[in-house]
Coordinates of C-alpha atoms in Angstrom, one line a residue:
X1 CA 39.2 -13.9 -22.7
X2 CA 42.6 -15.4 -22.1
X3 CA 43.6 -18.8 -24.3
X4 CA 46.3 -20.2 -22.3
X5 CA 43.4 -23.1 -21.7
X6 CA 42.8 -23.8 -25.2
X7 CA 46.0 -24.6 -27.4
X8 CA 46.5 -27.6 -29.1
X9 CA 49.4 -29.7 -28.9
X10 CA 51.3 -29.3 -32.2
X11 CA 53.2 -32.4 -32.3
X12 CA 50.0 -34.4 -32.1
X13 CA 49.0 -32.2 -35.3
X14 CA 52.2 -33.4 -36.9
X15 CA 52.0 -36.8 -36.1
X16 CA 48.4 -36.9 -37.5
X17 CA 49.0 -35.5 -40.8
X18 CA 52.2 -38.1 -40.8
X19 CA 49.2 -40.4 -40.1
X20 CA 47.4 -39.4 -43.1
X21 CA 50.1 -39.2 -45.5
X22 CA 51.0 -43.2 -45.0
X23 CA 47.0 -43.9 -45.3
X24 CA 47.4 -42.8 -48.9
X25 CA 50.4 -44.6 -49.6
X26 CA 48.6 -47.6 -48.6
X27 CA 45.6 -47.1 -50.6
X28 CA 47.1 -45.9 -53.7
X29 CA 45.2 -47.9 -56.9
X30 CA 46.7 -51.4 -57.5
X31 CA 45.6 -51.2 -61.3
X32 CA 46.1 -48.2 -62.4
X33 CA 42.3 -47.8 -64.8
X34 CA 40.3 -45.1 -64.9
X35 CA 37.3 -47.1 -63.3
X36 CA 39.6 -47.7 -60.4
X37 CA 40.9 -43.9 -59.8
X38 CA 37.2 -42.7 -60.1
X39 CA 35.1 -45.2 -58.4
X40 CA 37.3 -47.9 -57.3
X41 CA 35.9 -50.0 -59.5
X42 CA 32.2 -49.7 -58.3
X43 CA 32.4 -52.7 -55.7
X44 CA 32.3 -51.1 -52.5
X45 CA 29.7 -52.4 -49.9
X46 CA 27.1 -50.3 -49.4
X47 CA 28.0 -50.3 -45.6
X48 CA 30.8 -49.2 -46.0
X49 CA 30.4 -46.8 -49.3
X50 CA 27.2 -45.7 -46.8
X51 CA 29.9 -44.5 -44.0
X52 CA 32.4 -42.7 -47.0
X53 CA 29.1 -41.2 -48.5
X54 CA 28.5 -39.4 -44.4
X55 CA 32.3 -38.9 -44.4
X56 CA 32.6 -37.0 -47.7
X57 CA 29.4 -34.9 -47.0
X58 CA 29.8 -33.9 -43.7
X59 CA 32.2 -30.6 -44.1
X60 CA 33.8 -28.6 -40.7
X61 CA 30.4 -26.9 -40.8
X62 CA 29.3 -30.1 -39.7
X63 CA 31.2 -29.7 -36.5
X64 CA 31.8 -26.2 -35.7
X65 CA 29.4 -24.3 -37.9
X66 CA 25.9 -25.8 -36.5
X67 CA 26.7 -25.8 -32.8
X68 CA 27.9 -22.8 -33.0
X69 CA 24.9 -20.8 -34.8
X70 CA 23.4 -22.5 -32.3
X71 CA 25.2 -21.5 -29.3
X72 CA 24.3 -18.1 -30.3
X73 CA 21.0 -18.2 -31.7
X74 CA 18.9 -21.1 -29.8
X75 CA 15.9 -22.5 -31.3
X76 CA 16.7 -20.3 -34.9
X77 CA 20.1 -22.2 -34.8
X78 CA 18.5 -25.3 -35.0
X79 CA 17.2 -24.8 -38.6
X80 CA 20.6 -25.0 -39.4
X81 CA 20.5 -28.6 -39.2
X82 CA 17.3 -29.8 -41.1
X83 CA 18.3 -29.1 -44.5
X84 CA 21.4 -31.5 -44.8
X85 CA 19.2 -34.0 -42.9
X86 CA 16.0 -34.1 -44.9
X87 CA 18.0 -33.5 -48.3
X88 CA 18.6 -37.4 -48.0
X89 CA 15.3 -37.8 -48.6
X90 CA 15.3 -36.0 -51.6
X91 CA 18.2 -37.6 -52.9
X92 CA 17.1 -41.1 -51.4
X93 CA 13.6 -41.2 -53.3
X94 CA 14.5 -39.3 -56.5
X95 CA 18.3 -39.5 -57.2
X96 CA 20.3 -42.7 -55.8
X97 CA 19.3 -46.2 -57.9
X98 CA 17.9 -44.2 -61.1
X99 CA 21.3 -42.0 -61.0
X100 CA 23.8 -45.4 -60.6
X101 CA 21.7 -47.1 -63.1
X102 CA 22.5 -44.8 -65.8
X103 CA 25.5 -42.8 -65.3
X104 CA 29.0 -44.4 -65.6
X105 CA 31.6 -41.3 -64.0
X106 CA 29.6 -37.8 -64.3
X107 CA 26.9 -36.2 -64.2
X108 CA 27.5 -35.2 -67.9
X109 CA 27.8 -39.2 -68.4
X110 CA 24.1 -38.7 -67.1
X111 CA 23.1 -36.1 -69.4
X112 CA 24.5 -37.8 -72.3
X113 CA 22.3 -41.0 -72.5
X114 CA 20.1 -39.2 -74.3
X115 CA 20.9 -36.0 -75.5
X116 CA 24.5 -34.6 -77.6
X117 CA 27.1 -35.9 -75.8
X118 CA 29.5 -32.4 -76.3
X119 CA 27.3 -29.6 -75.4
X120 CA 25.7 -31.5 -72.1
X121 CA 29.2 -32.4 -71.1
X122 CA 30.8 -29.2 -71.5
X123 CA 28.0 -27.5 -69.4
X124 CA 27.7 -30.1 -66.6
X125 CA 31.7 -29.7 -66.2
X126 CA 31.5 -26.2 -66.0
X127 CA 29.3 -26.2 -63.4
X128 CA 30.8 -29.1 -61.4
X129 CA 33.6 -27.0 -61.7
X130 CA 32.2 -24.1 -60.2
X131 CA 30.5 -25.6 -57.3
X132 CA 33.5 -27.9 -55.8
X133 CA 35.8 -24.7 -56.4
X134 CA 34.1 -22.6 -54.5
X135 CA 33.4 -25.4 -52.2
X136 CA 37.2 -26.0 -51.5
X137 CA 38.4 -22.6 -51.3
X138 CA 35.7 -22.2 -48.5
X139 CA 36.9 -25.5 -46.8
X140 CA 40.4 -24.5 -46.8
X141 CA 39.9 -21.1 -45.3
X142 CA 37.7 -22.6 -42.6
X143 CA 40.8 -24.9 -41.5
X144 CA 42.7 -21.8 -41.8
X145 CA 40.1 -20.1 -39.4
X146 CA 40.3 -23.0 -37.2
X147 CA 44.1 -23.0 -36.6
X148 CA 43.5 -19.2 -35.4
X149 CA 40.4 -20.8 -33.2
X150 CA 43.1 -23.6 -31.7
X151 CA 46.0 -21.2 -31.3
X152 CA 45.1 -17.9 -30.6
X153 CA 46.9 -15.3 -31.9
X154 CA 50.1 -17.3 -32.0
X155 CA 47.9 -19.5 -34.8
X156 CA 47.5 -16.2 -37.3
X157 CA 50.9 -16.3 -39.0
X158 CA 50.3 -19.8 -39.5
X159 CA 47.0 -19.7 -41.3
X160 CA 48.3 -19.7 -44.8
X161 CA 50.8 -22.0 -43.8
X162 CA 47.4 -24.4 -43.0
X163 CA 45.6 -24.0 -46.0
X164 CA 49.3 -24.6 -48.0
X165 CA 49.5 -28.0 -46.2
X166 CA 45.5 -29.1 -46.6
X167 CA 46.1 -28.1 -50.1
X168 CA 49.3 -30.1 -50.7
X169 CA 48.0 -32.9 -48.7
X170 CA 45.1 -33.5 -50.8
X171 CA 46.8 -33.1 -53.9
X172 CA 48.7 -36.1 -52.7
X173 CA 45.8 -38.0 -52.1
X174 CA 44.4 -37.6 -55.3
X175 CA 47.2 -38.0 -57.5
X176 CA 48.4 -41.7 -55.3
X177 CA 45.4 -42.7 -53.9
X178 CA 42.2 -41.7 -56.4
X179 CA 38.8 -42.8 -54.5
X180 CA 40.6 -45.9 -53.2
X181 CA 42.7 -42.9 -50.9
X182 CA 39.7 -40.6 -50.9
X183 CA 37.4 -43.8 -49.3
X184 CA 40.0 -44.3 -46.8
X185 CA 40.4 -40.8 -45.3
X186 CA 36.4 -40.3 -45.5
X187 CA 35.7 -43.9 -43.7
X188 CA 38.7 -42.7 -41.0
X189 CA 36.8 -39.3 -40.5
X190 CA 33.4 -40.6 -40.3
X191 CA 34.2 -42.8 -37.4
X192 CA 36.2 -40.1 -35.9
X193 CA 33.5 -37.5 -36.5
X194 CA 30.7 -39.4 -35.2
X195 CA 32.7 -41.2 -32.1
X196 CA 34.0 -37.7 -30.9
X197 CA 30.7 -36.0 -31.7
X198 CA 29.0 -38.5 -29.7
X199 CA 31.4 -38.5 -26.8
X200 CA 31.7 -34.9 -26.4
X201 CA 28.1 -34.8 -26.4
X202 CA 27.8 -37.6 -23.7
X203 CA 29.6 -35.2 -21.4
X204 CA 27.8 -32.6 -21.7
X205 CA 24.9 -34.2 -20.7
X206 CA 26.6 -35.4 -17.9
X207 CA 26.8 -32.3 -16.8
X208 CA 23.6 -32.0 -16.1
X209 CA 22.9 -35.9 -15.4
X210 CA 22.0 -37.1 -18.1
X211 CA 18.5 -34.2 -18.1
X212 CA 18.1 -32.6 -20.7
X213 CA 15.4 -29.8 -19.6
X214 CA 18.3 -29.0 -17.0
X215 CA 20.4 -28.4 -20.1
X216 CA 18.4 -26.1 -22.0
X217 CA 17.3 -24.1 -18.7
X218 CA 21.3 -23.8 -18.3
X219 CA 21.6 -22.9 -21.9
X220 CA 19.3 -20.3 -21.9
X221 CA 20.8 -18.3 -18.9
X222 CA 24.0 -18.7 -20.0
X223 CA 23.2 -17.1 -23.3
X224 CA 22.4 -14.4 -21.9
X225 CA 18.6 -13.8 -24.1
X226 CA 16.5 -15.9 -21.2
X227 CA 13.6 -17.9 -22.2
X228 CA 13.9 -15.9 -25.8
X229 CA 16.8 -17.7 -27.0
X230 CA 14.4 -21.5 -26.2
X231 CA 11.8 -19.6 -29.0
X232 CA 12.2 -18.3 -32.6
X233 CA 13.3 -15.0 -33.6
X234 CA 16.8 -14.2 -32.5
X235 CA 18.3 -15.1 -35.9
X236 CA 15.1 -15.0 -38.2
X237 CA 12.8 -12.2 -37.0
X238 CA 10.2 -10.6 -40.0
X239 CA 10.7 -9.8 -43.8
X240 CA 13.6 -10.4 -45.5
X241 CA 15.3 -12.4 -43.0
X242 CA 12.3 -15.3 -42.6
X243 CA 12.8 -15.4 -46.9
X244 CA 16.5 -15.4 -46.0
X245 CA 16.0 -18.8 -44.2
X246 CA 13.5 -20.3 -46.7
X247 CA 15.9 -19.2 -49.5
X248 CA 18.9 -21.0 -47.4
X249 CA 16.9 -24.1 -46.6
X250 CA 15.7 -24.7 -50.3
X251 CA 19.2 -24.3 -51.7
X252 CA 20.6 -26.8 -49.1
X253 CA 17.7 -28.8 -49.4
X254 CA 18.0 -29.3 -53.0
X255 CA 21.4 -28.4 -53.9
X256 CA 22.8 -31.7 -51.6
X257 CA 21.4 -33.8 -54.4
X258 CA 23.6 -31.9 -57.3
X259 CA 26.8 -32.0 -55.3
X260 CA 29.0 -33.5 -57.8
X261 CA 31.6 -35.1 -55.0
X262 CA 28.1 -36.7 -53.3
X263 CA 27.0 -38.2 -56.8
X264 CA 30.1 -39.4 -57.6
X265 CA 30.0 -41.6 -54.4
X266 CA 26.6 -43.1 -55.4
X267 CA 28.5 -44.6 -58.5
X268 CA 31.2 -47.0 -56.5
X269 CA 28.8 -49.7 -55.4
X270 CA 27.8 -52.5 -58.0
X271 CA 24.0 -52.0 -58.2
X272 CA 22.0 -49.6 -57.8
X273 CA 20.0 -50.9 -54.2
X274 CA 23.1 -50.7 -53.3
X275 CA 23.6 -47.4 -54.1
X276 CA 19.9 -47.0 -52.1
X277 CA 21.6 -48.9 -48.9
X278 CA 24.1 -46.6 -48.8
X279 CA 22.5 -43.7 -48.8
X280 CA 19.8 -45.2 -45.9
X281 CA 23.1 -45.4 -44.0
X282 CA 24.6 -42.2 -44.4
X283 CA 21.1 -40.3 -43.6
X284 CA 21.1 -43.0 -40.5
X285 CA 24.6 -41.4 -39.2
X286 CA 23.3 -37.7 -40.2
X287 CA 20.4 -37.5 -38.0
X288 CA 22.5 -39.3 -35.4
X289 CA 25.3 -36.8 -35.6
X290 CA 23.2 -34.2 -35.7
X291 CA 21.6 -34.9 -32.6
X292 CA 24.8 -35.1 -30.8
X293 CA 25.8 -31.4 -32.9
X294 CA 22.1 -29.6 -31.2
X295 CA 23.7 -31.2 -27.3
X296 CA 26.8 -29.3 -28.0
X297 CA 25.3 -26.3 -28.9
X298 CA 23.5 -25.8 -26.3
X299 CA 26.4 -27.4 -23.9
X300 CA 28.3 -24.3 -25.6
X301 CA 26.0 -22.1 -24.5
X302 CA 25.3 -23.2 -21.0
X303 CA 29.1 -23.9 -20.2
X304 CA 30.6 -21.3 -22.0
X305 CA 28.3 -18.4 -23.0
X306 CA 27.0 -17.0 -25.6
X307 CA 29.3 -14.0 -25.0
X308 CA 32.4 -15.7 -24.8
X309 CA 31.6 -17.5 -27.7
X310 CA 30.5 -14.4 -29.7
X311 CA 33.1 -12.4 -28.2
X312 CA 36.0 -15.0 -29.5
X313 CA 34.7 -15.5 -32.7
X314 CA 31.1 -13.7 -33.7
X315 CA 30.5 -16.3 -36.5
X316 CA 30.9 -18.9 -33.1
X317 CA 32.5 -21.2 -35.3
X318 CA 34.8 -21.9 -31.9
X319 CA 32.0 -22.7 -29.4
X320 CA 32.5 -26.6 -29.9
X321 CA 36.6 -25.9 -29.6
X322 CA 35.4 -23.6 -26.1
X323 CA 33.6 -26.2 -25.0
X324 CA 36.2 -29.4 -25.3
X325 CA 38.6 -26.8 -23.4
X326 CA 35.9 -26.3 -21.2
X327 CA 35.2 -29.8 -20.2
X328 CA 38.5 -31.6 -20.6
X329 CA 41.2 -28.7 -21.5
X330 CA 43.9 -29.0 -24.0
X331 CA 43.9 -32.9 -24.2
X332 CA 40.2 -33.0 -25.5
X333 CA 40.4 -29.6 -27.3
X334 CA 43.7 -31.4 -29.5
X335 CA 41.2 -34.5 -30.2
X336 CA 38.5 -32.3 -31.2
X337 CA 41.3 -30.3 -33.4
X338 CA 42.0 -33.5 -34.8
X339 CA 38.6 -34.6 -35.6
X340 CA 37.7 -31.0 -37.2
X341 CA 41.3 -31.3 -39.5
X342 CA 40.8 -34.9 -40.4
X343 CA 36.7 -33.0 -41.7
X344 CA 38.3 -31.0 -43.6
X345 CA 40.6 -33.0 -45.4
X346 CA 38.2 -35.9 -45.9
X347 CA 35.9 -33.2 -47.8
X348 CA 38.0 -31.6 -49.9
X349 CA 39.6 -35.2 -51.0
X350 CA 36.5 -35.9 -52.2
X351 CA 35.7 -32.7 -53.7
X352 CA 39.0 -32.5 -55.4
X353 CA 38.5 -36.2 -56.4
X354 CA 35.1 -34.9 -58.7
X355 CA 36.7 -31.5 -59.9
X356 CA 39.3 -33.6 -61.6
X357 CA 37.4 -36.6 -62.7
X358 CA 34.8 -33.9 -64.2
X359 CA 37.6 -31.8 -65.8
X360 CA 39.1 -35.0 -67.3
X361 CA 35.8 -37.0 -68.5
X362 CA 33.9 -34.2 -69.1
X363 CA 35.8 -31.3 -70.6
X364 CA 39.2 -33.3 -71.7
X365 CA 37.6 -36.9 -72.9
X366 CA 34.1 -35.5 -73.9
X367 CA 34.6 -32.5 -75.8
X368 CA 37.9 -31.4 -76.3
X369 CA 39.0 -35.3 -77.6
X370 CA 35.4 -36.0 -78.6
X371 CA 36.0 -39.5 -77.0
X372 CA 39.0 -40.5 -78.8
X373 CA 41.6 -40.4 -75.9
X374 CA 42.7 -43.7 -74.6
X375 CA 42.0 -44.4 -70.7
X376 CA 46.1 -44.2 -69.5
X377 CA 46.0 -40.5 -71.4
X378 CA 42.4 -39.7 -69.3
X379 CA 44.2 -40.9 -66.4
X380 CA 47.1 -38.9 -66.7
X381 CA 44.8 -35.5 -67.1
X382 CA 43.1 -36.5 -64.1
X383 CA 45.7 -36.4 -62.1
X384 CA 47.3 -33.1 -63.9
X385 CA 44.2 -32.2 -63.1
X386 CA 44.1 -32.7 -59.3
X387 CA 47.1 -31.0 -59.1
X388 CA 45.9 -27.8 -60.8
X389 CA 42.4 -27.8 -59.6
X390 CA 44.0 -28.1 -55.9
X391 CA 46.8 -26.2 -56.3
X392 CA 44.3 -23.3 -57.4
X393 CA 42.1 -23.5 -54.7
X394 CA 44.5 -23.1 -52.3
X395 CA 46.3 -19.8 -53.6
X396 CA 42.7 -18.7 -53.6
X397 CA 42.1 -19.8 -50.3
X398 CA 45.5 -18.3 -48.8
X399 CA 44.4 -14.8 -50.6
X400 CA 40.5 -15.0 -49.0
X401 CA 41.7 -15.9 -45.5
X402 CA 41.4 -13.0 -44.4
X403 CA 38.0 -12.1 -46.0
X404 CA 34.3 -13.3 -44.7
X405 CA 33.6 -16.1 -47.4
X406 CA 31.0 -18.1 -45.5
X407 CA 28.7 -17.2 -48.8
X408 CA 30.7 -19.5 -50.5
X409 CA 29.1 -22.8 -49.1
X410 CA 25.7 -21.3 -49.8
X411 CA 26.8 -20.3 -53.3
X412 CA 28.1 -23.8 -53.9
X413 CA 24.7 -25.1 -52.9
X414 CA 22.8 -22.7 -54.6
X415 CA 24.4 -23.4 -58.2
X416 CA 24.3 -27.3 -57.5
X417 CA 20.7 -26.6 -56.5
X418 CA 19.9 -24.1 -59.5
X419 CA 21.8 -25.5 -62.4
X420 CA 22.7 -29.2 -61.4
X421 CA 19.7 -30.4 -60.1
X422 CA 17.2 -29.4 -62.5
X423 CA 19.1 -30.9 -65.7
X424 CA 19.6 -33.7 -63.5
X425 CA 15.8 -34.3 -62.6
X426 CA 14.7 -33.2 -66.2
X427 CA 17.3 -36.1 -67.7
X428 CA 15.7 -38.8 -65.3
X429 CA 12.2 -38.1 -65.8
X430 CA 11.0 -36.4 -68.7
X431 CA 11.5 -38.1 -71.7
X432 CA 11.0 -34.6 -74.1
X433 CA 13.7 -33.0 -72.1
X434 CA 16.4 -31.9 -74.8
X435 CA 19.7 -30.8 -75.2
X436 CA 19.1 -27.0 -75.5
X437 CA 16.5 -27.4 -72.1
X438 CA 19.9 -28.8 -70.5
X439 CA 22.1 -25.8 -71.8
X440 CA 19.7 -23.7 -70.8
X441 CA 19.0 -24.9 -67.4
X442 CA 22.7 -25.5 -66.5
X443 CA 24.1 -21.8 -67.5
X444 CA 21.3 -20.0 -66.6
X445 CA 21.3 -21.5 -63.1
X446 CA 24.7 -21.0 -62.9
X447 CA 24.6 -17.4 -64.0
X448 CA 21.4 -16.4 -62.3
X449 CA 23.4 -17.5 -58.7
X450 CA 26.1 -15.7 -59.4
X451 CA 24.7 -12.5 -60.6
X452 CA 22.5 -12.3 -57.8
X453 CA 24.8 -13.4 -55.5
X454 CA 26.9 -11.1 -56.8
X455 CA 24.2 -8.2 -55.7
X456 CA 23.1 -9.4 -52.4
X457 CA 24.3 -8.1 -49.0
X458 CA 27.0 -10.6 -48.6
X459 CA 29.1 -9.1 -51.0
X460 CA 28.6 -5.1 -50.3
X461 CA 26.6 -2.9 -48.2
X462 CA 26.9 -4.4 -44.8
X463 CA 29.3 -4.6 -41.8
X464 CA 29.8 -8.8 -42.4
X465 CA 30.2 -8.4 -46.2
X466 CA 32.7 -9.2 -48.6
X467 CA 33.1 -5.5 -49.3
X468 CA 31.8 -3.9 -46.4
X469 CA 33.1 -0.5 -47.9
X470 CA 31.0 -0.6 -51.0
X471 CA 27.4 -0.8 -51.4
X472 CA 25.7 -2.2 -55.1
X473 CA 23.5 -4.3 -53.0
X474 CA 20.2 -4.5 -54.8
X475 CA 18.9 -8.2 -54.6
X476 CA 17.7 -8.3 -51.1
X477 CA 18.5 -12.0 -50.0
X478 CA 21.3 -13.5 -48.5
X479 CA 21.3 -16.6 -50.0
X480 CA 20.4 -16.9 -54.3
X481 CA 18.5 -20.3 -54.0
X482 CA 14.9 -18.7 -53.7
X483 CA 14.9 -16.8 -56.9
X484 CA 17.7 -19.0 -59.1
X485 CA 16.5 -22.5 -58.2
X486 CA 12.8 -21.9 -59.6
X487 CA 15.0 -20.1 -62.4
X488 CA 16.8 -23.2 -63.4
X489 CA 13.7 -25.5 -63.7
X490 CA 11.7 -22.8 -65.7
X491 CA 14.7 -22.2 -68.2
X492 CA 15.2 -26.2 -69.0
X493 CA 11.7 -26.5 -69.2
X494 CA 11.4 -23.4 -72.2
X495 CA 14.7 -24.9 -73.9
X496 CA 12.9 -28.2 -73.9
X497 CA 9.5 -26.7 -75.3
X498 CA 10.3 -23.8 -77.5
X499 CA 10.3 -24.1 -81.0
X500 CA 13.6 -24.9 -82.7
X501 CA 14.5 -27.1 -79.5
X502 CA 17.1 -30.3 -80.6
X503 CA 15.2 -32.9 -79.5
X504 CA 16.3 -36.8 -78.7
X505 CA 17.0 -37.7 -82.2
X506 CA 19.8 -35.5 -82.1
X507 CA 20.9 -37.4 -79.2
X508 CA 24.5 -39.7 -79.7
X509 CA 24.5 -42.9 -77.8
X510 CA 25.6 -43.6 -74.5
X511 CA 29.4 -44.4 -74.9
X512 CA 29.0 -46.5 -71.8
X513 CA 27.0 -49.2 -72.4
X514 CA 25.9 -51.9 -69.7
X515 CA 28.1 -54.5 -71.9
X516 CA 31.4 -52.4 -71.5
X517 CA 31.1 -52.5 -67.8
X518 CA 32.5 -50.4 -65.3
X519 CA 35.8 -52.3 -65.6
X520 CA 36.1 -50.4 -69.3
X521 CA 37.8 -47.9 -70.6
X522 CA 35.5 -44.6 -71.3
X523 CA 35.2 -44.2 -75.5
X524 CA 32.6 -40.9 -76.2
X525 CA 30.7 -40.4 -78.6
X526 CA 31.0 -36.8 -79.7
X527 CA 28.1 -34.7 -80.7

């Protein structure tokens, strides 16, 4: 199909991105503490900490992932979209006011309330690590992907040029601005996100006045499948592919409540209903935006094609980009641009943001210091931190843009899912839990994702794989979550119950007590 209908303006890019660099030099921290760069202190609103929370979880796939699987796959697209939106349930009932109530920074700060402060540490930054590594790389190639989407081929020598910028960008935000910059680009996104979601959605449906039976007839002629693509099975049909979509709904299910950039967030309001409010609020926008995300899908597909969309991109990650050319041409089509860019770099500030803060606290303070570092010199390795964490996601990202990575969200989410969230659940609610079970859970998890991962069909032995010209494909699933997240519980359940297991009187203290406050500087314990 020709493009000449669908390229951006690129002066509007540049004075966005001018836009965004004066945000964070007027958000940069006024005090200069650790409390402040990590969690601003803990004293946002829940409102608003609520609307950061939906800004900093909400990635591009948000916006041009979901409509898009579901431009091309109908009612099996649609699953898509329930996994991000029920996991606030999860995390609403089981995580929010009992996390913020006893963690100060990190989830290793969770961990270490109770059990050796080293070991716990060291494996909860390892695997914070992991997940919001592979979860930036994959953020940056999508903007790179996207620039190809908004400019054709002219966009293609340009895409390393993309993910050099993002990169750079948010290493600037970080190193300024800490969550003070990172609240301010999320709260700026989310009300972009959800006012152009909602907009573009409203004119779809007009349309098709406002009917929306008229839109799904429309859509399912216009993709091409009839009444097939309104009923399940294009996507999912029998076998491996229906445990494909249970594996991929657990692990997005239960991995959003181990995403170490999410948790972080919980920890910025003073109490810990507040820290409930806020998630009640970003849940609220979720299944609102989500809504608006299943209209433009189908819109997609009615106004555009299935086709087209496959035909332009066959992972239809451009269908919501077709469409805004579609309905209001290159105008609308540079504000959606906008919107998807300012996604992107909201997310991986945040992401970045806990990479450091876990690398510093965590790895630095915790274990290699054994709490002895003073706050300025954890402040300074936070922010040498951003800059390396950043600096190597984006070489990786410039090196993978060519390469299908899309198993890199779900192998975020299955770690988070497999190793996170068990230690986390297990340190909240079982009071025989131990250090060993947490160990054990946390690499195990992490290793079991990986390694099967590692042996699934998204790395070898198909067309779509990461090395479609090899073939060690063994482990049958797509996505890990099905096999490793049972995993995870089962191994910090045995490390808890086995013989020989350090128990809780092994356990150093809490560094951060509720009488040091949040205003304090961090002094470990080492174990």
């Amino acid at each position: 199909m020709t493009r000449d209908y669908v390229t951006a303006d690129l002066p509007v890019f540049f004075v966005f991105l001018v836009c965004a660099l004066f945000l964070v030099m007027w958000a940069g921290p006024q005090r200069g503490t650790v409390t402040e760069f990590y969690v601003s202190d803990g004293l946002l609103k829940p409102a608003h900490n609520g609307v950061a929370l939906f800004g900093d979880v909400m990635s591009a796939a948000a916006l041009l992932g979901s409509p898009g699987l579901i431009a091309l796959t109908g009612y099996d697209g649609t699953l898509s979209v329930l996994g991000p939106a029920v996991s606030w349930i999860v995390i609403l009932l089981l995580v929010a006011e009992r996390y913020h109530s006893t963690t100060e920074f990190t989830i290793g700060d969770r961990l270490a309330r109770r059990l050796r402060s080293r070991p716990v540490h060291l494996a909860a930054g390892v695997a914070t690590l992991l997940v919001c590594l592979l979860y930036l790389i994959a953020q940056l190639v999508g903007a790179s992907a996207l620039t190809v989407g908004i400019l054709g081929s002219a966009g293609r020598g340009m895409e390393g040029a993309v993910s050099v910028g993002l990169g750079a960008l948010m290493i600037l935000y970080i190193v300024l601005g800490g969550m003070r910059a990172a609240t301010l680009v999320q709260t700026v996104k989310a009300v972009m996100l959800m006012g152009g979601g909602i907009a573009l959605a409203l004119l779809v449906l007009a349309r098709f006045d406002f009917n929306p039976g008229a839109l799904l007839s429309a859509a399912a002629k216009g993709s091409g499948h009839g009444d097939d693509f309104l009923s399940p099975g294009l996507r999912f049909g029998g076998g491996a592919t229906k445990l494909d979509s249970l594996s991929e709904q657990m692990a997005l299910l239960i991995g959003a409540a181990g995403l170490p950039h999410l948790l972080m967030r919980i920890s910025t309001v003073p109490t810990p209903s507040g820290a409930r409010r806020s998630v009640q609020y970003a849940a609220l926008m979720t299944v609102v935006f989500y809504l608006a995300a299943g209209v433009l899908g189908f819109g997609a597909a009615a106004l555009v094609g299935t086709q087209v969309i496959e035909g332009d991109n066959p992972s239809g990650n451009t269908a919501v980009l077709l469409l805004a050319a579609n309905i209001g041409g290159s105008f609308l089509l540079t504000v959606v641009a906008c919107v998807a860019f300012a996604t992107v770099l909201a997310v991986v500030a945040g992401v970045t943001l806990a990479a450091a803060t876990s690398l510093a606290h965590d790895v630095y303070g915790a274990f290699i210091t054994r709490g002895t570092a003073s706050g300025e010199r954890e402040l300074f390795v936070a922010r040498v931190a951003a800059v390396a964490i950043g600096t190597t996601a984006t070489l990786l990202a410039v090196f993978a843009r060519s390469l299908n990575v899309s198993f890199l969200i779900g192998l975020a989410f299955a770690v988070a899912a497999s190793a996170i969230v068990p230690a986390l659940l297990y340190g909240m609610f079982w009071k025989d839990f131990t250090t060993r079970g947490a160990t054990w859970s946390i690499y195990g998890g992490l290793l079991t994702s990986v390694v099967l991962v590692g042996l699934s069909p998204q790395v070898s032995g198909s067309a779509t794989a990461l090395l479609p010209h090899l073939d060690f494909s063994v482990f049958p699933l797509r996505n890990p979550g099905l096999v490793a997240i049972p995993a995870g519980f089962l191994l910090g359940w045995l490390g808890s119950v086995l013989p020989g297991s350090a128990g809780r009187a092994d356990a150093a203290p809490s560094p951060h007590t509720a009488s040091e406050g949040r205003g304090a500087s961090p002094s470990l314990s080492g174990g």
